[in-house]
Each structure stands twice: as structure tokens, then as C-alpha cells.
Amino acid sequence: MSKARRSTNTTDNTVDLHSKQTQIAELVDKATLCERLNISARTVENMVSAGTFPPPVRVGKRVYWSEIAVRNWQRRMFAAQEAWTSH
């Protein structure tokens, strides 16, 4: 088993786990997600079923989404709008 190594940057007190890919994302529960997007739990479930939203990960009786997955979804959904310019 490999050991985590401390960052050599003296101003950074985080543990370097050999790559940025191994960082753990914040988790978003369904209630928080619904509040943040201003949609119902049923709408989230329908979007997941339709394949238009990332599927959740079940932990016990609850489901969660990675903050990274939610942000990636938002970027894709709003990319055309954000790239829009008037004529």
C-alpha cells in the first residue's frame, strides 16, 4: 500500500495523494440539489431516468451526487447560452 506524501509547498498543508484525480469531491444530497436547482425530487428522478442528469450514488438509504458531476452537468447544459452573443 502506498503512503500519502506531504506536499513540498510550505504554504500548502494538504496531503498530496500523487494526483489531483484522487481528490474527493464534496457530496450533494437530493434535498440540497433540488433546492439549488429549484426543481422537485421527482424532476431529478425523471432526469436521471431519461439519462439527462448523472445517476446518484446510494449510501445507505440516501443518494448523493458528486459536486464535480453536478458542475459538469451545469456547464454542459448552459454552454450554448453562455457562448451566445448578439448579432
PDB file of C-alpha atoms in Angstrom:
ATOM      1  CA  MET A   1       0.000   0.000   0.000  1.00  0.00           C
ATOM      2  CA  SER A   2       1.445   3.384  -0.949  1.00  0.00           C
ATOM      3  CA  LYS A   3       1.703   6.096   1.638  1.00  0.00           C
ATOM      4  CA  ALA A   4       0.412   9.608   1.049  1.00  0.00           C
ATOM      5  CA  ARG A   5       3.200  12.111   0.896  1.00  0.00           C
ATOM      6  CA  ARG A   6       3.144  15.621   2.213  1.00  0.00           C
ATOM      7  CA  SER A   7       3.291  18.452  -0.270  1.00  0.00           C
ATOM      8  CA  THR A   8       6.678  20.132  -0.540  1.00  0.00           C
ATOM      9  CA  ASN A   9       4.987  23.517  -0.814  1.00  0.00           C
ATOM     10  CA  THR A  10       5.403  25.045   2.645  1.00  0.00           C
ATOM     11  CA  THR A  11       2.294  27.215   2.305  1.00  0.00           C
ATOM     12  CA  ASP A  12       0.075  24.225   1.460  1.00  0.00           C
ATOM     13  CA  ASN A  13      -0.830  21.939   4.355  1.00  0.00           C
ATOM     14  CA  THR A  14      -2.859  19.473   2.271  1.00  0.00           C
ATOM     15  CA  VAL A  15      -1.831  15.887   1.634  1.00  0.00           C
ATOM     16  CA  ASP A  16      -0.651  15.216  -1.938  1.00  0.00           C
ATOM     17  CA  LEU A  17      -2.046  11.838  -2.978  1.00  0.00           C
ATOM     18  CA  HIS A  18       0.044  11.618  -6.151  1.00  0.00           C
ATOM     19  CA  SER A  19      -2.502  13.288  -8.447  1.00  0.00           C
ATOM     20  CA  LYS A  20      -5.362  15.739  -8.477  1.00  0.00           C
ATOM     21  CA  GLN A  21      -7.612  12.918  -9.713  1.00  0.00           C
ATOM     22  CA  THR A  22      -7.620  11.352  -6.241  1.00  0.00           C
ATOM     23  CA  GLN A  23      -9.143  14.357  -4.516  1.00  0.00           C
ATOM     24  CA  ILE A  24     -12.541  13.596  -3.036  1.00  0.00           C
ATOM     25  CA  ALA A  25     -15.369  15.824  -4.239  1.00  0.00           C
ATOM     26  CA  GLU A  26     -17.972  17.314  -1.944  1.00  0.00           C
ATOM     27  CA  LEU A  27     -21.240  15.404  -1.922  1.00  0.00           C
ATOM     28  CA  VAL A  28     -24.664  16.869  -2.655  1.00  0.00           C
ATOM     29  CA  ASP A  29     -27.783  15.159  -1.307  1.00  0.00           C
ATOM     30  CA  LYS A  30     -31.105  15.158  -3.153  1.00  0.00           C
ATOM     31  CA  ALA A  31     -32.753  17.832  -0.980  1.00  0.00           C
ATOM     32  CA  THR A  32     -29.821  20.212  -1.440  1.00  0.00           C
ATOM     33  CA  LEU A  33     -29.701  19.501  -5.165  1.00  0.00           C
ATOM     34  CA  CYS A  34     -33.429  20.187  -5.553  1.00  0.00           C
ATOM     35  CA  GLU A  35     -33.179  23.417  -3.594  1.00  0.00           C
ATOM     36  CA  ARG A  36     -30.131  24.554  -5.539  1.00  0.00           C
ATOM     37  CA  LEU A  37     -31.703  23.859  -8.946  1.00  0.00           C
ATOM     38  CA  ASN A  38     -35.200  24.906  -7.788  1.00  0.00           C
ATOM     39  CA  ILE A  39     -36.742  21.634  -9.016  1.00  0.00           C
ATOM     40  CA  SER A  40     -38.621  18.800  -7.364  1.00  0.00           C
ATOM     41  CA  ALA A  41     -37.217  15.439  -6.341  1.00  0.00           C
ATOM     42  CA  ARG A  42     -39.470  13.832  -8.963  1.00  0.00           C
ATOM     43  CA  THR A  43     -37.916  16.038 -11.659  1.00  0.00           C
ATOM     44  CA  VAL A  44     -34.429  14.918 -10.620  1.00  0.00           C
ATOM     45  CA  GLU A  45     -35.554  11.285 -10.727  1.00  0.00           C
ATOM     46  CA  ASN A  46     -37.089  11.784 -14.188  1.00  0.00           C
ATOM     47  CA  MET A  47     -33.919  13.476 -15.480  1.00  0.00           C
ATOM     48  CA  VAL A  48     -31.785  10.589 -14.173  1.00  0.00           C
ATOM     49  CA  SER A  49     -34.169   8.039 -15.761  1.00  0.00           C
ATOM     50  CA  ALA A  50     -34.025   9.926 -19.076  1.00  0.00           C
ATOM     51  CA  GLY A  51     -30.228   9.997 -18.959  1.00  0.00           C
ATOM     52  CA  THR A  52     -30.089  13.791 -18.915  1.00  0.00           C
ATOM     53  CA  PHE A  53     -28.636  14.015 -15.404  1.00  0.00           C
ATOM     54  CA  PRO A  54     -25.873  11.964 -13.763  1.00  0.00           C
ATOM     55  CA  PRO A  55     -27.085   8.989 -11.731  1.00  0.00           C
ATOM     56  CA  PRO A  56     -26.711   9.229  -7.961  1.00  0.00           C
ATOM     57  CA  VAL A  57     -24.649   7.008  -5.704  1.00  0.00           C
ATOM     58  CA  ARG A  58     -26.610   5.294  -2.959  1.00  0.00           C
ATOM     59  CA  VAL A  59     -25.135   5.344   0.531  1.00  0.00           C
ATOM     60  CA  GLY A  60     -27.460   3.533   2.876  1.00  0.00           C
ATOM     61  CA  LYS A  61     -30.961   4.924   2.389  1.00  0.00           C
ATOM     62  CA  ARG A  62     -29.781   8.187   0.829  1.00  0.00           C
ATOM     63  CA  VAL A  63     -28.480   9.192  -2.570  1.00  0.00           C
ATOM     64  CA  TYR A  64     -25.711  11.654  -3.354  1.00  0.00           C
ATOM     65  CA  TRP A  65     -24.099  13.352  -6.324  1.00  0.00           C
ATOM     66  CA  SER A  66     -20.533  14.478  -6.607  1.00  0.00           C
ATOM     67  CA  GLU A  67     -20.237  18.260  -6.699  1.00  0.00           C
ATOM     68  CA  ILE A  68     -17.970  17.776  -9.723  1.00  0.00           C
ATOM     69  CA  ALA A  69     -20.665  15.821 -11.601  1.00  0.00           C
ATOM     70  CA  VAL A  70     -23.279  18.481 -10.852  1.00  0.00           C
ATOM     71  CA  ARG A  71     -20.981  21.290 -12.007  1.00  0.00           C
ATOM     72  CA  ASN A  72     -20.077  19.389 -15.188  1.00  0.00           C
ATOM     73  CA  TRP A  73     -23.776  18.935 -15.917  1.00  0.00           C
ATOM     74  CA  GLN A  74     -24.394  22.647 -15.382  1.00  0.00           C
ATOM     75  CA  ARG A  75     -21.528  23.569 -17.710  1.00  0.00           C
ATOM     76  CA  ARG A  76     -22.871  21.307 -20.462  1.00  0.00           C
ATOM     77  CA  MET A  77     -26.466  22.491 -20.025  1.00  0.00           C
ATOM     78  CA  PHE A  78     -25.598  26.178 -20.140  1.00  0.00           C
ATOM     79  CA  ALA A  79     -22.642  26.129 -22.549  1.00  0.00           C
ATOM     80  CA  ALA A  80     -24.674  27.342 -25.542  1.00  0.00           C
ATOM     81  CA  GLN A  81     -26.315  30.072 -23.501  1.00  0.00           C
ATOM     82  CA  GLU A  82     -23.001  31.269 -22.100  1.00  0.00           C
ATOM     83  CA  ALA A  83     -21.387  31.232 -25.551  1.00  0.00           C
ATOM     84  CA  TRP A  84     -24.282  33.230 -27.068  1.00  0.00           C
ATOM     85  CA  THR A  85     -23.543  36.661 -28.444  1.00  0.00           C
ATOM     86  CA  SER A  86     -25.972  39.083 -30.060  1.00  0.00           C
ATOM     87  CA  HIS A  87     -25.668  39.831 -33.754  1.00  0.00           C
TER      88      HIS A  87
END
